[in-house]
Short mmCIF file of C-alpha atoms and ligand atoms in Angstrom, two decimals:
data_model
loop_
_atom_site.label_atom_id
_atom_site.label_comp_id
_atom_site.label_asym_id
_atom_site.label_seq_id
_atom_site.Cartn_x
_atom_site.Cartn_y
_atom_site.Cartn_z
CA MET A 93 0.54 29.77 4.16
CA GLU A 94 1.77 26.81 6.26
CA LEU A 95 5.15 25.43 5.17
CA ILE A 96 5.52 21.66 5.63
CA GLU A 97 9.14 20.68 6.27
CA HIS A 98 10.97 17.36 6.62
CA TYR A 99 11.51 15.42 9.87
CA VAL A 100 15.06 14.17 10.26
CA GLY A 101 17.08 13.19 13.33
CA GLY A 102 14.05 13.61 15.62
CA LYS A 103 13.28 17.17 14.63
CA LYS A 104 12.02 19.42 11.85
CA PHE A 105 14.53 19.74 9.06
CA SER A 106 14.48 22.48 6.42
CA GLY A 107 17.14 21.22 4.03
CA GLY A 108 18.73 23.42 1.40
CA SER A 109 16.23 23.02 -1.43
CA LYS A 110 14.03 26.00 -2.25
CA LYS A 111 11.63 23.87 -4.27
CA THR A 112 8.10 23.47 -2.91
CA GLY A 113 4.86 21.76 -3.93
CA LYS A 114 1.24 22.70 -3.25
CA VAL A 115 -1.05 20.82 -0.87
CA PHE A 116 -4.83 21.26 -1.28
CA ASN A 117 -7.95 20.61 0.71
CA PRO A 118 -9.88 18.61 -1.91
CA ALA A 119 -13.23 19.35 -0.25
CA THR A 120 -12.92 23.10 -0.83
CA GLY A 121 -10.39 23.15 -3.64
CA GLU A 122 -8.33 25.68 -1.64
CA GLN A 123 -4.57 25.37 -1.22
CA SER A 124 -3.82 24.59 2.44
CA ALA A 125 0.00 24.43 2.54
CA GLU A 126 3.29 24.44 0.71
CA VAL A 127 5.48 21.37 1.13
CA LYS A 128 9.26 21.40 0.82
CA LEU A 129 10.60 19.17 -1.95
CA ALA A 130 14.00 17.78 -1.04
CA SER A 131 17.09 17.99 -3.21
CA LYS A 132 19.51 15.11 -3.64
CA SER A 133 21.79 16.61 -1.01
CA ASP A 134 18.87 16.98 1.49
CA LEU A 135 18.09 13.30 1.00
CA ASP A 136 21.74 12.32 1.34
CA ASP A 137 21.99 14.31 4.62
CA ALA A 138 19.00 12.42 6.01
CA VAL A 139 20.55 9.07 5.02
CA LYS A 140 23.79 9.98 6.83
CA ILE A 141 21.78 10.55 10.02
CA ALA A 142 19.80 7.31 9.58
CA ASN A 143 23.01 5.39 8.91
CA LYS A 144 24.57 6.68 12.14
CA ALA A 145 21.42 5.83 14.13
CA PHE A 146 21.51 2.27 12.75
CA VAL A 147 24.61 1.37 14.78
CA GLU A 148 22.86 1.63 18.15
CA TRP A 149 19.33 0.80 17.07
CA SER A 150 20.27 -2.49 15.44
CA ASN A 151 22.05 -3.51 18.67
CA LYS A 152 19.01 -2.99 20.88
CA PRO A 153 17.26 -6.18 22.01
CA PRO A 154 14.06 -6.85 20.05
CA LEU A 155 12.09 -6.60 23.30
CA TYR A 156 13.41 -3.06 23.83
CA ARG A 157 12.24 -2.14 20.34
CA ALA A 158 8.88 -3.82 20.95
CA ARG A 159 8.25 -1.75 24.09
CA ILE A 160 8.66 1.48 22.11
CA LEU A 161 6.24 0.11 19.50
CA PHE A 162 3.71 -0.59 22.26
CA LYS A 163 3.92 3.05 23.36
CA PHE A 164 3.64 4.20 19.74
CA LYS A 165 0.46 2.11 19.40
CA GLU A 166 -1.01 3.82 22.48
CA LEU A 167 -0.20 7.25 21.07
CA ILE A 168 -1.80 6.47 17.70
CA GLU A 169 -4.94 5.44 19.58
CA LYS A 170 -4.82 8.59 21.73
CA TYR A 171 -4.44 10.88 18.73
CA SER A 172 -6.56 8.91 16.26
CA ASP A 173 -9.11 11.71 15.84
CA GLU A 174 -6.38 14.25 15.04
CA LEU A 175 -4.64 11.87 12.62
CA THR A 176 -7.93 11.02 10.93
CA LYS A 177 -8.75 14.71 10.44
CA ILE A 178 -5.33 15.25 8.85
CA ILE A 179 -6.07 12.45 6.37
CA VAL A 180 -9.50 13.91 5.55
CA ALA A 181 -8.11 17.42 5.13
CA GLU A 182 -5.42 16.47 2.61
CA HIS A 183 -6.80 13.34 0.92
CA GLY A 184 -10.53 14.08 0.96
CA LYS A 185 -11.90 10.66 1.95
CA VAL A 186 -14.78 10.57 4.45
CA TYR A 187 -13.96 10.59 8.17
CA GLU A 188 -15.00 7.01 9.08
CA ASP A 189 -13.20 5.60 6.05
CA ALA A 190 -10.06 7.58 6.94
CA LYS A 191 -10.30 6.28 10.51
CA GLY A 192 -10.63 2.71 9.22
CA SER A 193 -7.50 3.13 7.13
CA LEU A 194 -5.62 4.44 10.17
CA THR A 195 -6.77 1.36 12.12
CA ARG A 196 -5.45 -0.93 9.38
CA GLY A 197 -2.07 0.82 9.77
CA LEU A 198 -2.26 0.55 13.55
CA GLU A 199 -2.74 -3.20 13.18
CA VAL A 200 0.68 -3.43 11.53
CA VAL A 201 2.17 -1.68 14.56
CA GLU A 202 0.39 -4.26 16.76
CA PHE A 203 1.86 -7.05 14.63
CA ALA A 204 5.34 -5.49 14.89
CA CYS A 205 5.02 -5.46 18.71
CA GLY A 206 5.51 -9.23 18.46
CA ILE A 207 8.99 -8.80 16.98
CA PRO A 208 10.83 -10.82 19.69
CA GLN A 209 8.76 -13.82 18.64
CA LEU A 210 8.93 -13.01 14.92
CA LEU A 211 12.73 -12.80 14.87
CA LYS A 212 13.29 -16.15 16.57
CA GLY A 213 15.53 -18.27 14.39
CA GLU A 214 15.85 -22.02 13.91
CA PHE A 215 18.31 -24.34 15.66
CA THR A 216 19.46 -27.86 14.88
CA GLU A 217 21.56 -29.75 17.38
CA ASN A 218 23.99 -32.23 15.80
CA VAL A 219 23.81 -31.40 12.10
CA GLY A 220 27.00 -33.50 12.22
CA THR A 221 28.51 -35.22 15.23
CA ASN A 222 28.89 -32.51 17.89
CA VAL A 223 28.25 -29.86 15.27
CA ASP A 224 25.30 -27.49 15.77
CA SER A 225 23.72 -25.12 13.27
CA TRP A 226 21.30 -22.26 13.60
CA SER A 227 19.87 -19.52 11.46
CA LEU A 228 18.95 -15.99 12.41
CA ARG A 229 17.70 -12.87 10.71
CA GLN A 230 19.58 -9.58 10.95
CA PRO A 231 18.53 -6.08 9.89
CA LEU A 232 19.65 -4.63 6.55
CA GLY A 233 20.66 -1.07 7.44
CA VAL A 234 18.90 2.04 6.17
CA CYS A 235 15.65 1.17 4.38
CA ALA A 236 13.50 3.58 2.38
CA GLY A 237 9.79 3.74 1.62
CA ILE A 238 8.11 5.69 -1.19
CA THR A 239 4.34 5.91 -0.83
CA PRO A 240 1.26 6.99 -2.83
CA PHE A 241 -1.33 9.62 -1.99
CA ASN A 242 -4.30 7.32 -1.49
CA PHE A 243 -3.46 5.91 1.96
CA PRO A 244 -1.37 8.55 3.73
CA ALA A 245 -1.31 6.61 7.03
CA MET A 246 -1.88 2.96 6.16
CA VAL A 247 0.62 2.42 3.35
CA PRO A 248 3.58 4.06 5.17
CA MET A 249 2.59 1.93 8.18
CA TRP A 250 2.77 -1.23 6.04
CA MET A 251 6.47 -0.47 5.93
CA PHE A 252 8.21 1.48 8.68
CA PRO A 253 6.88 -0.24 11.85
CA ILE A 254 8.17 -3.62 10.66
CA ALA A 255 11.43 -2.31 9.22
CA ILE A 256 12.15 -0.49 12.48
CA ALA A 257 11.07 -3.40 14.68
CA CYS A 258 13.56 -5.56 12.79
CA GLY A 259 16.36 -3.14 13.76
CA ASN A 260 16.62 -1.04 10.60
CA THR A 261 16.44 2.72 10.35
CA PHE A 262 14.06 4.26 7.84
CA ILE A 263 13.65 7.10 5.35
CA LEU A 264 10.04 7.64 4.30
CA LYS A 265 9.21 9.75 1.26
CA PRO A 266 5.44 10.14 1.44
CA SER A 267 3.29 11.45 -1.38
CA GLU A 268 3.84 15.17 -1.80
CA LYS A 269 0.05 15.53 -2.20
CA ASP A 270 -0.74 14.62 1.43
CA PRO A 271 2.45 14.54 3.52
CA SER A 272 1.23 15.77 6.94
CA CYS A 273 0.00 12.49 8.40
CA SER A 274 3.43 10.83 8.02
CA LEU A 275 5.08 13.77 9.78
CA ARG A 276 2.68 13.57 12.72
CA LEU A 277 3.21 9.80 12.97
CA ALA A 278 6.98 10.35 13.10
CA GLU A 279 6.58 12.91 15.89
CA LEU A 280 4.44 10.44 17.85
CA PHE A 281 7.01 7.68 17.37
CA SER A 282 9.67 10.03 18.81
CA GLU A 283 7.35 10.78 21.74
CA ALA A 284 7.06 7.02 22.29
CA GLY A 285 10.84 6.88 22.81
CA LEU A 286 12.17 6.09 19.35
CA PRO A 287 15.78 7.32 19.19
CA ASP A 288 16.48 10.27 16.88
CA GLY A 289 17.37 9.32 13.33
CA VAL A 290 15.59 5.95 13.33
CA LEU A 291 12.53 7.23 11.42
CA ASN A 292 13.02 10.17 9.06
CA ILE A 293 10.50 11.79 6.73
CA VAL A 294 11.82 13.44 3.61
CA ASN A 295 9.24 15.15 1.42
CA GLY A 296 9.87 15.36 -2.26
CA ASP A 297 9.18 14.48 -5.85
CA LYS A 298 11.14 12.60 -8.54
CA GLU A 299 14.43 14.25 -7.51
CA SER A 300 14.30 12.76 -4.01
CA VAL A 301 13.13 9.39 -5.36
CA ASP A 302 16.10 9.29 -7.72
CA ALA A 303 18.36 10.25 -4.81
CA ILE A 304 16.99 7.25 -2.88
CA ILE A 305 17.68 4.96 -5.84
CA GLU A 306 21.25 6.23 -6.17
CA ASN A 307 22.24 6.44 -2.50
CA LYS A 308 24.70 3.62 -1.77
CA ASP A 309 23.84 3.56 1.94
CA ILE A 310 20.21 2.63 1.36
CA ALA A 311 19.96 -1.15 1.46
CA ALA A 312 16.33 -1.73 0.55
CA VAL A 313 13.42 0.15 -1.00
CA SER A 314 9.70 -0.47 -0.57
CA PHE A 315 7.49 1.29 -3.09
CA VAL A 316 3.73 1.57 -3.51
CA GLY A 317 2.23 3.59 -6.37
CA SER A 318 1.34 3.35 -10.04
CA THR A 319 2.73 0.59 -12.27
CA PRO A 320 5.02 2.67 -14.53
CA ILE A 321 6.78 4.18 -11.50
CA ALA A 322 6.85 0.79 -9.70
CA LYS A 323 8.63 -0.72 -12.72
CA TYR A 324 11.07 2.22 -12.83
CA ILE A 325 11.84 1.79 -9.11
CA TYR A 326 12.24 -1.99 -9.43
CA GLU A 327 14.61 -1.82 -12.39
CA ASN A 328 16.74 1.02 -11.06
CA CYS A 329 16.98 -0.21 -7.48
CA ALA A 330 18.09 -3.60 -8.80
CA LYS A 331 20.68 -1.88 -10.99
CA ASN A 332 21.95 -0.18 -7.84
CA GLU A 333 22.10 -3.53 -5.99
CA LYS A 334 19.26 -2.82 -3.58
CA ARG A 335 16.63 -5.18 -2.32
CA VAL A 336 13.29 -3.94 -3.69
CA GLN A 337 9.57 -4.56 -3.52
CA ALA A 338 7.47 -2.32 -5.78
CA LEU A 339 3.69 -2.53 -5.67
CA GLY A 340 1.84 -1.04 -8.63
CA GLY A 341 -1.63 -0.30 -9.96
CA ALA A 342 -4.69 -2.46 -10.27
CA LYS A 343 -7.92 -3.22 -12.09
CA ASN A 344 -9.83 -5.43 -9.70
CA HIS A 345 -12.70 -7.55 -10.98
CA CYS A 346 -15.74 -8.70 -9.07
CA VAL A 347 -17.29 -11.79 -10.63
CA VAL A 348 -21.03 -11.92 -10.00
CA MET A 349 -22.38 -15.45 -10.51
CA PRO A 350 -26.06 -16.02 -11.36
CA ASP A 351 -26.59 -18.01 -8.13
CA CYS A 352 -25.26 -15.30 -5.80
CA ASP A 353 -27.16 -13.33 -3.17
CA LEU A 354 -27.72 -10.29 -5.38
CA ASP A 355 -28.20 -7.82 -2.49
CA GLN A 356 -24.86 -8.86 -1.01
CA ALA A 357 -23.12 -8.53 -4.36
CA VAL A 358 -24.65 -5.10 -5.09
CA ASN A 359 -23.86 -3.74 -1.63
CA GLY A 360 -20.38 -5.22 -1.77
CA LEU A 361 -19.78 -3.63 -5.16
CA MET A 362 -21.10 -0.24 -4.03
CA GLY A 363 -18.60 -0.02 -1.16
CA ALA A 364 -15.74 -1.50 -3.15
CA ALA A 365 -16.23 0.64 -6.27
CA TYR A 366 -17.25 3.97 -4.76
CA GLY A 367 -15.72 3.89 -1.25
CA SER A 368 -12.84 6.36 -0.99
CA ALA A 369 -14.07 7.66 -4.39
CA GLY A 370 -12.50 4.61 -6.03
CA GLU A 371 -9.02 5.79 -5.01
CA ARG A 372 -8.02 2.43 -3.55
CA CYS A 373 -5.66 -0.09 -5.07
CA MET A 374 -8.19 -2.73 -3.99
CA ALA A 375 -11.18 -0.80 -5.37
CA GLN A 376 -13.35 -2.88 -7.64
CA SER A 377 -13.60 -1.15 -10.96
CA VAL A 378 -14.97 -4.05 -13.04
CA ALA A 379 -18.09 -6.10 -12.34
CA VAL A 380 -18.22 -9.27 -14.44
CA ALA A 381 -21.87 -10.24 -14.76
CA VAL A 382 -22.07 -13.96 -15.53
CA GLY A 383 -24.93 -15.62 -17.43
CA ASP A 384 -28.29 -13.91 -17.13
CA ILE A 385 -27.62 -11.80 -14.02
CA GLY A 386 -26.41 -8.71 -15.94
CA ASP A 387 -29.69 -6.81 -16.34
CA LYS A 388 -30.79 -7.38 -12.73
CA LEU A 389 -27.35 -6.38 -11.44
CA VAL A 390 -27.23 -3.17 -13.46
CA LYS A 391 -30.82 -2.23 -12.52
CA ASN A 392 -29.98 -2.57 -8.82
CA LEU A 393 -26.67 -0.75 -9.16
CA ILE A 394 -28.23 2.21 -11.00
CA LYS A 395 -30.61 2.93 -8.11
CA LYS A 396 -27.80 2.86 -5.56
CA VAL A 397 -25.25 4.82 -7.59
CA GLU A 398 -27.82 7.55 -8.25
CA ALA A 399 -28.52 7.73 -4.51
CA LEU A 400 -24.83 7.99 -3.50
CA LYS A 401 -24.28 10.87 -1.07
CA VAL A 402 -21.26 12.81 -2.26
CA GLY A 403 -19.88 15.56 -0.05
CA PRO A 404 -17.00 16.80 2.08
CA GLY A 405 -15.25 14.13 4.12
CA MET A 406 -16.06 15.80 7.43
CA ASP A 407 -19.81 15.79 6.75
CA LYS A 408 -21.20 12.73 8.55
CA LYS A 409 -23.82 12.25 5.81
CA SER A 410 -21.22 11.89 3.03
CA GLU A 411 -20.62 8.39 1.71
CA MET A 412 -18.05 9.51 -0.83
CA GLY A 413 -15.71 12.50 -0.76
CA PRO A 414 -13.91 14.42 -3.51
CA LEU A 415 -10.92 13.26 -5.56
CA VAL A 416 -7.46 14.25 -4.41
CA THR A 417 -6.58 17.02 -6.89
CA LYS A 418 -8.07 18.99 -9.77
CA GLN A 419 -5.69 17.22 -12.21
CA HIS A 420 -6.86 13.83 -10.99
CA LEU A 421 -10.51 14.92 -11.29
CA GLU A 422 -9.87 15.95 -14.89
CA LYS A 423 -8.14 12.65 -15.62
CA VAL A 424 -11.09 10.66 -14.26
CA LYS A 425 -13.63 12.79 -16.17
CA GLY A 426 -11.49 12.27 -19.28
CA TYR A 427 -11.84 8.49 -18.87
CA VAL A 428 -15.63 8.80 -18.59
CA ASP A 429 -15.67 10.87 -21.83
CA LEU A 430 -13.47 8.21 -23.42
CA GLY A 431 -15.79 5.38 -22.36
CA VAL A 432 -18.72 7.12 -24.04
CA LYS A 433 -16.64 7.56 -27.22
CA GLU A 434 -15.56 3.93 -27.12
CA GLY A 435 -19.22 2.88 -27.19
CA ALA A 436 -19.82 1.72 -23.61
CA LYS A 437 -23.25 2.63 -22.23
CA LEU A 438 -22.96 5.28 -19.50
CA VAL A 439 -26.02 4.44 -17.36
CA VAL A 440 -25.14 6.79 -14.48
CA ASP A 441 -23.23 9.96 -15.29
CA GLY A 442 -21.65 11.75 -12.31
CA ARG A 443 -19.64 14.25 -14.34
CA ASN A 444 -21.87 17.27 -13.77
CA LEU A 445 -22.21 17.04 -10.03
CA LYS A 446 -22.19 20.46 -8.33
CA LEU A 447 -22.20 20.91 -4.56
CA GLN A 448 -23.60 24.09 -3.13
CA GLY A 449 -20.98 25.86 -1.02
CA TYR A 450 -18.21 23.59 -2.36
CA GLU A 451 -18.18 24.66 -6.00
CA LYS A 452 -14.38 24.61 -6.18
CA GLY A 453 -14.01 21.16 -4.55
CA PHE A 454 -12.76 18.24 -6.64
CA TYR A 455 -16.04 16.31 -6.77
CA ILE A 456 -17.48 13.88 -9.26
CA GLY A 457 -20.56 11.73 -8.73
CA GLY A 458 -20.52 7.96 -9.09
CA CYS A 459 -20.36 6.79 -12.73
CA LEU A 460 -21.59 3.44 -14.03
CA PHE A 461 -20.87 1.92 -17.44
CA ASP A 462 -22.70 -1.08 -18.86
CA HIS A 463 -21.76 -3.22 -21.88
CA VAL A 464 -18.05 -2.51 -21.54
CA LYS A 465 -15.89 -4.62 -23.86
CA LYS A 466 -12.45 -6.01 -23.17
CA ASN A 467 -10.74 -4.07 -25.97
CA MET A 468 -11.83 -0.69 -24.53
CA ARG A 469 -9.27 1.47 -22.73
CA ILE A 470 -11.70 2.08 -19.86
CA TYR A 471 -11.50 -1.69 -19.24
CA LYS A 472 -7.78 -2.10 -19.78
CA GLU A 473 -6.48 0.93 -17.84
CA GLU A 474 -6.67 1.92 -14.19
CA ILE A 475 -8.97 4.94 -13.77
CA PHE A 476 -8.62 5.31 -9.99
CA GLY A 477 -11.92 7.11 -9.53
CA PRO A 478 -15.59 6.30 -8.81
CA VAL A 479 -16.22 4.62 -12.15
CA LEU A 480 -17.54 1.05 -12.30
CA SER A 481 -17.59 -0.89 -15.58
CA VAL A 482 -19.98 -3.80 -16.04
CA ILE A 483 -18.79 -6.37 -18.53
CA ARG A 484 -20.88 -9.39 -19.47
CA ALA A 485 -19.54 -12.97 -19.57
CA LYS A 486 -21.43 -16.02 -20.87
CA ASN A 487 -20.18 -18.38 -18.18
CA PHE A 488 -17.68 -18.96 -15.36
CA ASP A 489 -14.82 -19.92 -17.71
CA GLU A 490 -15.20 -16.72 -19.71
CA ALA A 491 -15.24 -14.68 -16.47
CA LEU A 492 -12.11 -16.42 -15.16
CA ASP A 493 -10.39 -15.85 -18.48
CA LEU A 494 -11.11 -12.11 -18.27
CA VAL A 495 -9.59 -11.98 -14.78
CA ASN A 496 -6.53 -13.98 -15.77
CA SER A 497 -5.87 -12.19 -19.07
CA HIS A 498 -5.76 -8.74 -17.48
CA GLU A 499 -2.31 -7.24 -17.02
CA TYR A 500 -3.00 -6.41 -13.35
CA GLY A 501 -3.31 -9.00 -10.60
CA ASN A 502 -3.89 -7.21 -7.32
CA GLY A 503 -7.30 -8.26 -5.95
CA VAL A 504 -10.40 -10.07 -7.19
CA SER A 505 -13.59 -11.36 -5.69
CA ILE A 506 -16.44 -13.67 -6.57
CA PHE A 507 -20.02 -13.65 -5.34
CA THR A 508 -21.56 -17.12 -5.42
CA ARG A 509 -23.46 -19.52 -3.18
CA ASP A 510 -21.70 -22.52 -4.66
CA GLY A 511 -18.68 -23.82 -2.73
CA ASP A 512 -17.24 -25.65 -5.71
CA THR A 513 -17.34 -22.49 -7.85
CA GLY A 514 -15.75 -20.42 -5.06
CA ARG A 515 -12.99 -22.94 -4.46
CA THR A 516 -12.18 -23.44 -8.14
CA PHE A 517 -12.09 -19.68 -8.62
CA SER A 518 -9.75 -19.05 -5.68
CA SER A 519 -7.46 -21.81 -6.90
CA LYS A 520 -7.34 -20.79 -10.58
CA ALA A 521 -7.34 -16.96 -10.35
CA LYS A 522 -3.92 -15.51 -11.24
CA ILE A 523 -4.31 -12.81 -8.63
CA GLY A 524 -2.53 -12.09 -5.32
CA MET A 525 -5.57 -11.49 -3.09
CA VAL A 526 -8.89 -13.29 -3.62
CA GLY A 527 -12.23 -12.74 -1.89
CA ILE A 528 -15.13 -15.22 -1.84
CA ASN A 529 -18.27 -13.21 -1.03
CA ILE A 530 -15.84 -10.60 0.38
CA PRO A 531 -15.67 -7.50 -1.82
CA ILE A 532 -12.30 -6.09 -0.68
CA PRO A 533 -10.05 -8.95 0.41
CA VAL A 534 -7.29 -6.86 2.01
CA PRO A 535 -5.24 -9.25 4.17
CA MET A 536 -4.92 -8.44 7.86
CA ALA A 537 -1.59 -7.22 9.27
CA PHE A 538 -0.47 -10.71 10.34
CA HIS A 539 -0.89 -12.00 6.77
CA SER A 540 0.87 -10.26 3.88
CA PHE A 541 -0.42 -7.86 1.22
CA GLY A 542 0.55 -7.99 -2.42
CA GLY A 543 -0.59 -8.59 -5.97
CA TRP A 544 0.64 -10.63 -8.92
CA LYS A 545 1.52 -9.78 -12.51
CA ARG A 546 2.07 -6.03 -13.12
CA SER A 547 0.67 -5.14 -9.68
CA LEU A 548 3.90 -6.12 -7.91
CA PHE A 549 7.51 -6.19 -9.01
CA GLY A 550 9.72 -8.18 -6.65
CA ASP A 551 9.29 -11.30 -4.56
CA GLN A 552 8.02 -10.31 -1.14
CA HIS A 553 4.60 -8.96 -0.30
CA MET A 554 4.19 -6.28 2.37
CA HIS A 555 3.71 -6.59 6.14
CA GLY A 556 3.00 -9.84 7.96
CA PRO A 557 5.62 -12.62 7.74
CA GLU A 558 6.78 -11.49 4.28
CA GLY A 559 7.48 -8.01 5.69
CA VAL A 560 9.80 -9.48 8.33
CA ARG A 561 11.60 -11.47 5.64
CA PHE A 562 11.94 -8.43 3.39
CA TYR A 563 13.49 -6.25 6.12
CA THR A 564 15.99 -8.85 7.37
CA LYS A 565 18.70 -11.00 5.87
CA LEU A 566 19.24 -14.59 6.79
CA LYS A 567 22.44 -15.85 8.36
CA THR A 568 23.18 -19.50 9.13
CA ILE A 569 25.90 -20.36 11.65
CA THR A 570 27.52 -23.76 12.02
CA SER A 571 29.69 -24.41 15.06
CA ARG A 572 31.80 -27.02 16.77
CA TRP A 573 33.80 -26.67 19.97
CA PRO A 574 37.29 -28.16 19.91
CA SER A 575 37.42 -30.41 23.02
CA GLY A 576 37.68 -34.12 22.13
CA PHE A 577 38.00 -33.42 18.43
CA LYS A 578 41.11 -34.20 16.41
CA SER A 579 41.45 -32.00 13.40
CA ASN A 580 43.14 -32.86 10.10
CA PRO A 581 43.10 -30.89 6.88
CA GLU A 582 40.07 -31.98 4.84
CA PHE A 583 40.07 -31.45 1.08
CA ILE A 584 36.75 -33.00 0.26
CA MET A 585 33.31 -31.41 0.44
CA PRO A 586 32.25 -31.83 4.11
CA THR A 587 29.37 -34.25 4.60
CA MET A 588 27.61 -35.46 7.71
CA LYS A 589 29.80 -37.65 9.93
P1 NAD G 877 2.33 7.60 -8.18
O1 NAD G 877 2.99 6.44 -8.83
O2 NAD G 877 2.08 8.81 -8.99
O3 NAD G 877 3.23 8.10 -6.94
C1 NAD G 877 3.71 7.22 -5.97
C2 NAD G 877 5.01 7.76 -5.39
O4 NAD G 877 5.97 7.86 -6.44
C3 NAD G 877 4.87 9.17 -4.80
O5 NAD G 877 5.60 9.22 -3.61
C4 NAD G 877 5.45 10.08 -5.88
O6 NAD G 877 6.06 11.22 -5.35
C5 NAD G 877 6.47 9.19 -6.56
N1 NAD G 877 6.60 9.52 -7.99
C6 NAD G 877 5.64 9.99 -8.83
N2 NAD G 877 6.12 10.15 -10.06
C7 NAD G 877 7.41 9.79 -10.03
C8 NAD G 877 8.45 9.72 -11.01
N3 NAD G 877 8.24 10.07 -12.28
N4 NAD G 877 9.67 9.28 -10.63
C9 NAD G 877 9.90 8.90 -9.36
N5 NAD G 877 8.95 8.95 -8.38
C10 NAD G 877 7.73 9.36 -8.71
O7 NAD G 877 1.00 7.05 -7.50
P2 NAD G 877 -0.15 7.89 -6.77
O8 NAD G 877 -0.93 8.62 -7.80
O9 NAD G 877 0.39 8.65 -5.62
O10 NAD G 877 -1.02 6.69 -6.16
C11 NAD G 877 -1.99 5.99 -6.89
C12 NAD G 877 -1.42 4.71 -7.48
O11 NAD G 877 -0.90 3.88 -6.45
C13 NAD G 877 -2.49 3.87 -8.17
O12 NAD G 877 -1.95 3.35 -9.35
C14 NAD G 877 -2.77 2.78 -7.16
O13 NAD G 877 -3.27 1.57 -7.72
C15 NAD G 877 -1.42 2.56 -6.58
N6 NAD G 877 -1.49 1.90 -5.29
C16 NAD G 877 -1.13 0.59 -5.25
C17 NAD G 877 -1.20 -0.10 -4.06
C18 NAD G 877 -0.83 -1.54 -3.99
O14 NAD G 877 -0.77 -2.06 -2.91
N7 NAD G 877 -0.57 -2.22 -5.09
C19 NAD G 877 -1.64 0.56 -2.90
C20 NAD G 877 -1.98 1.91 -2.98
C21 NAD G 877 -1.90 2.57 -4.19
#
């Protein structure tokens, strides 16, 4: 059985912990590896190395750092097939989808290549007579990232390329369910010329996360995962005086207006609800059918959900792969059982799907509920599987109220042909990322990604300009040179002279 270790100081690192976790191939249901789970002292050892590396790395010119990022970008492109296959093997999503998610991570590296431009400060000549002032952004020190299973390349790449470009060093604790892609990315970054100790991967579970929270040499923590853990990270990092951004779960609505292009809405919903088996934080799990469009929408969806091609991620014909683990499969099936008990109408039932030759794989077919009500748990809670709930709303105001009353605020979209409706919706929705006739409005790398309400704890979104702000601290310098200036003690608040 393969043993997956850590990557610290530019090489494999075993650490002292004997604890391991199991990694599966979700397509076959077979265990594929054991992964080391770090102890507190393993994590602390890695931080010592990252802290030492910070001294030189933070002193390198931004252009020097950018040139290494350019090489890293080339290596990701060169090895994209290998990286994609690693994602498919441990996560289960279909090959082209996995490749797309790698590309979205690569785009953050491309953005970070512009770091000399991004770090340029602001200068004012003569803030007072012969007094100049300028502001600049400096790196924080050792930063840490804690990431979820559902995007093993993209989410870590929302974080470390920007943190490192800004001059920080980084400890990444990827999901213990699919750790291999992060390790391969770290090796490629080393091959690109990244000095040892700048990017370190420490595998682990709660023990290593708590060690990150408690380590005094970690200046900032970026987290992406479920809401209860995001809240725990946010509160405890703050208690330990760290800068923190913690992105949580979601329940994204798609509002389908009666005037929309129904084909576009149905196709958009199919990809957004069932792509990646619904294991996306921007997956649409609620369709809000407005006015009289409900019956037509559901009729069209039923045909497409029943025709969904479910299979292993490496099979080119598969549109949807398995779920990540057996436990997660059981959780999702449990929610479908619950929906039936709660009185929602299960119009497509994927629970009994069996795939010949893959009987042990973690598969479930697409599930579709109609007549879901807002007091049901299947509406209120995140299921994180291929389960779409249709809820009916009398009019636009009722639909907007549903969106705004929900505890989550990650993404939302509206399908309409009316500009006024689209604009009002985008302005009034209490949600971080809004799509108008766009089913999954994930911002590009040069914008920033983040939700509102209980989908994000903290102030800064990830990547893009907010990422640069998160991974740097602002300093403002005011200076005057002595020639021609007579100084006297001044006891009053200085003002412009
Ligand atoms: P998770 O919260 O279980 O795990 C995320 C990370 O936290 C992992 O690295 C895990 O090892 C660690 N962790 C788990 N339990 C912990 C505990 N008790 N104490 C400390 N650390 C712990 O999430 P997941 O199941 O890996 O990922 C799915 C979740 O992530 C979904 O809720 C999804 O919406 C969310 N997600 C959100 C975004 C976003 O941008 N908002 C993006 C991707 C995923």
